[in-house]
XYZ file of C-alpha atoms in Angstrom:
394
model
C 39.282 148.572 42.992
C 40.281 145.274 44.580
C 41.653 146.987 47.726
C 38.426 148.997 48.104
C 36.277 145.861 47.793
C 38.391 144.072 50.397
C 37.882 146.876 52.906
C 34.076 146.752 52.498
C 33.498 142.976 52.628
C 32.780 141.774 56.151
C 34.692 138.545 56.783
C 31.883 137.010 58.835
C 29.383 137.745 56.060
C 31.827 136.360 53.487
C 32.004 133.041 55.367
C 28.247 132.913 55.874
C 27.423 133.504 52.206
C 30.054 131.137 50.788
C 29.123 128.577 53.445
C 25.792 128.087 51.664
C 27.653 126.343 48.863
C 28.529 122.739 49.866
C 32.088 121.469 49.420
C 33.475 117.974 49.574
C 35.778 116.975 52.421
C 39.164 115.425 51.721
C 42.144 114.397 53.812
C 45.542 115.006 52.227
C 48.245 112.689 53.546
C 51.985 112.463 53.127
C 55.161 111.176 54.699
C 57.823 113.598 55.925
C 61.530 112.985 55.358
C 61.886 111.826 58.974
C 59.080 109.274 58.485
C 56.339 111.193 60.324
C 52.896 110.649 58.830
C 51.221 113.927 57.886
C 47.506 114.627 57.377
C 45.566 117.775 56.528
C 41.759 118.154 56.317
C 40.642 120.344 53.405
C 37.291 121.422 52.011
C 38.785 122.834 48.821
C 39.715 119.735 46.801
C 38.935 119.936 43.091
C 39.814 118.312 39.788
C 41.601 120.769 37.506
C 42.847 119.231 34.257
C 42.773 116.001 32.221
C 45.909 116.642 30.192
C 47.983 116.566 32.259
C 45.819 115.011 35.006
C 45.846 117.669 37.714
C 43.935 118.147 40.959
C 44.178 120.889 43.560
C 43.514 121.796 47.157
C 43.916 125.101 48.973
C 45.596 125.075 52.408
C 45.887 128.195 54.531
C 49.263 129.895 54.547
C 49.371 129.500 58.326
C 49.122 125.680 58.109
C 52.188 124.161 59.716
C 51.238 120.755 58.364
C 51.232 122.017 54.796
C 54.613 123.680 55.334
C 55.985 120.195 55.988
C 53.981 118.718 53.100
C 55.705 121.095 50.665
C 58.841 119.030 51.203
C 57.094 115.719 50.369
C 57.749 114.011 47.030
C 54.214 112.588 46.962
C 50.818 113.259 48.505
C 47.679 111.139 48.674
C 44.223 112.722 48.630
C 41.503 110.788 50.452
C 37.881 111.484 49.519
C 36.125 110.603 52.771
C 32.719 109.020 53.322
C 29.720 110.298 55.232
C 30.462 107.978 58.171
C 34.051 109.211 58.618
C 33.331 112.442 60.494
C 34.991 111.067 63.643
C 38.256 110.347 61.806
C 38.163 113.745 60.111
C 37.611 115.570 63.410
C 40.375 113.558 65.096
C 42.882 114.466 62.395
C 41.816 118.127 62.354
C 42.208 118.502 66.128
C 45.626 116.872 66.535
C 49.004 118.526 66.071
C 50.931 115.259 65.922
C 50.420 111.478 65.869
C 47.353 112.106 63.750
C 46.883 108.458 62.830
C 46.870 107.007 66.344
C 43.734 104.851 66.599
C 42.847 105.369 62.915
C 42.947 102.484 60.437
C 44.827 103.069 57.189
C 46.764 101.299 54.476
C 49.564 102.575 52.201
C 48.869 103.902 48.710
C 51.251 102.928 45.866
C 53.363 105.949 46.826
C 53.403 104.793 50.462
C 51.193 107.591 51.794
C 48.261 106.748 54.114
C 44.827 105.870 52.739
C 42.129 105.993 55.431
C 40.210 102.735 55.703
C 36.652 103.178 54.343
C 37.528 106.261 52.294
C 35.375 106.603 49.185
C 38.433 106.948 46.945
C 42.131 107.798 47.001
C 44.281 109.766 44.541
C 48.051 109.443 44.573
C 49.825 112.588 43.375
C 53.138 114.357 43.125
C 53.409 118.116 43.749
C 53.166 120.077 40.487
C 53.029 123.766 41.377
C 52.031 126.046 44.273
C 50.284 129.339 43.541
C 49.787 132.187 46.002
C 46.130 133.192 46.548
C 45.576 135.751 49.310
C 45.732 134.031 52.698
C 45.764 130.565 51.041
C 47.963 128.550 48.705
C 46.608 126.770 45.633
C 48.441 123.447 45.635
C 48.367 121.853 42.174
C 49.193 118.136 42.106
C 49.721 115.703 39.226
C 47.827 112.410 39.506
C 49.945 109.237 39.374
C 47.424 106.606 40.519
C 43.866 106.484 41.818
C 41.008 104.150 42.778
C 37.487 104.039 44.165
C 37.544 101.711 47.158
C 34.249 102.327 48.981
C 31.473 103.775 46.755
C 29.299 105.321 49.473
C 27.907 108.823 49.967
C 30.677 111.366 50.684
C 31.158 113.631 53.659
C 30.395 117.258 52.818
C 30.897 120.591 54.555
C 27.935 122.961 54.456
C 26.807 125.924 56.605
C 29.693 125.422 59.013
C 29.058 121.736 59.695
C 29.710 118.252 58.362
C 26.964 116.195 56.774
C 26.255 113.473 54.244
C 24.295 113.664 51.011
C 21.651 110.929 50.629
C 19.618 110.832 47.421
C 16.066 109.533 47.007
C 17.214 106.241 45.513
C 19.244 105.489 48.641
C 16.245 106.261 50.850
C 14.183 103.857 48.753
C 16.845 101.200 49.175
C 16.763 101.648 52.955
C 12.977 101.239 52.913
C 13.476 97.984 51.030
C 16.047 96.786 53.565
C 13.631 97.199 56.496
C 10.964 94.983 54.909
C 11.834 92.061 57.275
C 11.223 94.358 60.259
C 7.908 95.487 58.771
C 6.916 91.848 58.299
C 7.854 91.015 61.905
C 5.891 93.899 63.331
C 2.749 93.331 61.303
C 2.772 89.615 62.102
C 2.321 90.685 65.722
C -0.123 93.528 64.984
C -2.972 92.062 67.066
C -0.661 91.617 70.062
C 0.697 95.174 69.810
C -2.807 96.605 69.470
C -3.976 94.536 72.451
C -1.072 95.811 74.561
C -1.911 99.438 73.718
C -5.577 98.877 74.555
C -4.952 97.088 77.871
C -2.540 99.736 79.182
C -4.273 102.717 77.557
C -1.192 103.962 75.702
C 0.557 104.160 72.370
C 2.559 101.036 71.481
C 5.042 101.311 68.610
C 7.619 99.055 67.012
C 10.713 100.815 65.663
C 13.633 99.450 63.684
C 17.139 100.755 63.127
C 17.544 101.839 59.506
C 21.201 102.619 60.121
C 23.409 103.678 63.007
C 21.946 107.173 62.589
C 18.209 106.650 62.189
C 15.243 104.659 63.468
C 11.818 104.318 61.850
C 8.384 103.323 63.151
C 7.155 100.200 61.329
C 3.970 99.701 63.377
C 2.008 101.902 65.782
C -1.188 101.291 67.731
C -3.021 103.640 70.113
C -5.707 103.116 72.698
C -9.082 104.808 72.033
C -9.097 108.511 72.860
C -5.357 109.151 72.533
C -4.171 112.005 70.331
C -1.660 110.714 67.770
C -0.654 114.305 66.957
C 1.420 114.388 70.128
C 3.550 111.415 69.028
C 7.120 111.520 67.796
C 7.688 111.446 64.024
C 7.771 108.200 62.045
C 11.499 108.613 61.404
C 13.703 109.707 64.301
C 17.427 110.482 64.528
C 19.472 108.064 66.600
C 20.706 110.839 68.863
C 21.029 109.998 72.574
C 18.946 108.941 74.369
C 17.146 107.721 71.229
C 18.646 104.407 70.165
C 19.866 103.087 73.519
C 17.915 99.837 73.011
C 19.910 99.323 69.809
C 23.328 100.613 70.842
C 23.579 98.706 74.147
C 24.564 95.479 72.366
C 27.121 97.082 70.016
C 30.910 97.284 70.517
C 32.164 100.006 72.852
C 33.506 102.198 70.026
C 30.000 102.290 68.490
C 28.577 103.285 71.884
C 31.173 106.064 72.115
C 30.196 107.276 68.644
C 26.535 107.333 69.675
C 27.231 109.382 72.808
C 29.462 111.758 70.819
C 26.457 112.714 68.676
C 25.359 114.905 71.579
C 27.353 118.065 71.012
C 28.691 119.589 74.229
C 27.729 116.464 76.178
C 29.078 116.907 79.704
C 30.337 114.153 82.018
C 27.031 113.958 83.885
C 25.018 113.450 80.694
C 27.495 110.854 79.424
C 27.253 108.972 82.741
C 23.440 108.906 82.479
C 23.646 107.505 78.951
C 26.183 104.834 79.889
C 24.040 103.987 82.898
C 21.089 103.374 80.577
C 23.154 101.039 78.402
C 24.188 99.023 81.469
C 20.626 98.995 82.814
C 18.964 97.684 79.647
C 21.664 95.028 79.373
C 20.764 93.806 82.864
C 16.997 94.364 82.981
C 15.807 94.229 79.373
C 13.918 97.535 79.471
C 14.362 101.275 80.016
C 12.072 103.992 81.318
C 11.973 107.766 81.108
C 10.231 109.967 83.665
C 8.230 113.141 83.185
C 9.128 116.401 84.947
C 6.550 118.534 86.769
C 5.110 120.009 83.545
C 4.132 116.515 82.381
C 3.954 115.301 78.784
C 4.416 118.818 77.398
C 8.129 118.303 78.101
C 8.202 116.177 74.952
C 7.183 119.126 72.743
C 10.716 120.142 71.713
C 11.768 116.565 71.018
C 8.582 115.965 69.016
C 9.235 119.020 66.838
C 12.892 118.030 66.439
C 11.939 114.585 65.140
C 9.447 116.121 62.711
C 12.125 118.432 61.362
C 14.364 115.389 60.947
C 11.597 113.449 59.207
C 11.297 116.161 56.555
C 14.469 114.672 55.109
C 15.920 117.896 53.752
C 17.835 119.281 56.709
C 20.779 121.607 56.387
C 23.712 121.010 58.767
C 22.517 124.003 60.802
C 19.081 122.389 61.194
C 20.683 119.062 62.078
C 22.695 120.722 64.849
C 19.496 122.333 66.133
C 17.727 118.954 66.151
C 20.550 117.433 68.207
C 20.546 120.401 70.579
C 16.765 120.202 71.077
C 17.074 116.527 71.997
C 20.044 117.228 74.298
C 18.118 119.911 76.169
C 15.064 117.736 76.749
C 13.719 118.042 80.299
C 12.741 114.362 80.392
C 14.498 112.434 83.183
C 16.440 109.538 81.642
C 18.263 108.321 84.744
C 17.995 104.534 84.872
C 16.377 103.089 87.977
C 14.036 100.327 89.092
C 10.465 100.763 90.334
C 9.410 100.400 93.975
C 6.080 98.561 94.215
C 4.346 101.037 96.540
C 5.586 104.296 94.972
C 3.779 106.332 92.297
C 5.439 107.343 89.034
C 4.869 109.604 86.021
C 6.467 107.523 83.287
C 7.114 109.174 79.936
C 7.987 106.012 78.029
C 9.022 102.388 78.375
C 11.267 100.816 75.741
C 12.273 97.185 75.295
C 14.855 95.800 72.834
C 13.691 93.142 70.372
C 15.892 90.648 68.517
C 15.456 90.301 64.763
C 15.870 87.176 62.602
C 19.677 87.585 62.742
C 19.745 87.669 66.539
C 20.578 91.401 66.504
C 18.713 93.884 68.696
C 17.628 96.097 65.805
C 13.981 96.544 66.873
C 12.428 98.361 69.821
C 8.992 98.114 71.412
C 8.105 101.562 72.747
C 5.201 102.437 75.050
C 4.297 106.127 75.301
C 1.401 108.371 76.396
C 1.111 106.188 79.479
C -1.357 106.743 82.346
C 0.165 108.849 85.149
C 0.566 108.472 88.908
C 0.860 104.701 88.553
C 2.348 102.421 91.195
C 5.553 100.508 90.627
C 3.706 97.209 90.986
C 1.300 98.146 88.172
C 4.215 99.236 85.969
C 5.786 95.836 86.631
C 2.583 94.337 85.222
C 2.918 96.526 82.116
C 6.484 95.333 81.633
C 5.445 91.684 81.990
C 2.745 92.226 79.367
C 5.217 94.039 77.086
C 7.773 91.224 77.399
C 5.124 88.798 76.179
C 4.676 90.934 73.073
C 8.466 91.063 72.613
C 8.482 87.248 72.565
C 5.731 87.243 69.927
C 7.710 89.703 67.803
C 10.885 87.648 68.105
C 9.037 84.449 67.204
C 7.573 86.203 64.143
C 11.108 87.129 63.096
C 12.188 83.500 63.173
C 9.314 82.272 61.003
């Protein structure tokens, strides 16, 4: 019966169906007899028993790392947080020296605990059970602690993600109240800017390193707000450059890495934008021949993101839609006597802490405009930036 069932179950279908059940992500660490630090990423960690206190994980039989771990006298299980995808991917992709460039500290048993892990569990091997093409590794708990109570990293539909509950979203809304106050203190100035240029003028704030939200928006008479981006947008390149440009280089690298399959040319454009805004205090995007309709895919991607209930597959599609945008993001200055079709202008704004967490964005701009007139727009926009920054200090 079992052999017959095995022959008729398609492995691809098996993975697809079981992939619709989310699993937590853990990193099992140990120290080999020769002192080498070992690490194995698993999506099969589970608590098993209270008496005795047992946990388990299920490595593949082909895992060379686990073969070495079977000789360890202790193992430490790291429950990783939603922001630790980079560390997890680094460990999963390396054959050796897995901890190079990764912060960690020793557990009581001396095995590595990744900095910022949600929790760690020190164990000693208890029993190993054969299970098809995997092992079930049972481990007895000897010590444990919660060190960073944040949302965990999960694996779902073939991708990594993070679970955020409604209460956390409400807390984030509360944390952006200062930005809302800043923006609305300058409402008249933002509305005046939109009216004078004949565009949409919005103020956005960074909710986290992964998301921005509109806290104020004004449009000139006659503009269709339906063609705007969503109120919450993912900080996927190029979105967020006015925030990321002032962060440490490793944060900039993390931002660029959000673009899956980002080639060298795309990465160079993004780094060029970060350098440009640092020098000039603004950034522009340029429309292709089809005009503003080129924003359609990005607009729909941000609206999918705003729904707040994306699966990892949908999140990957959102990132891909943004990556494939036909908007020209190459940073360059304007020549006074040339005409331009500008898609957007964005300017970074300092908050009350002196951090560039806000952005003034101008969109739905008039087309075929000379560089000298755009310079006038930028001068007007900088005046509004100063008003916003003054409001943040009051």
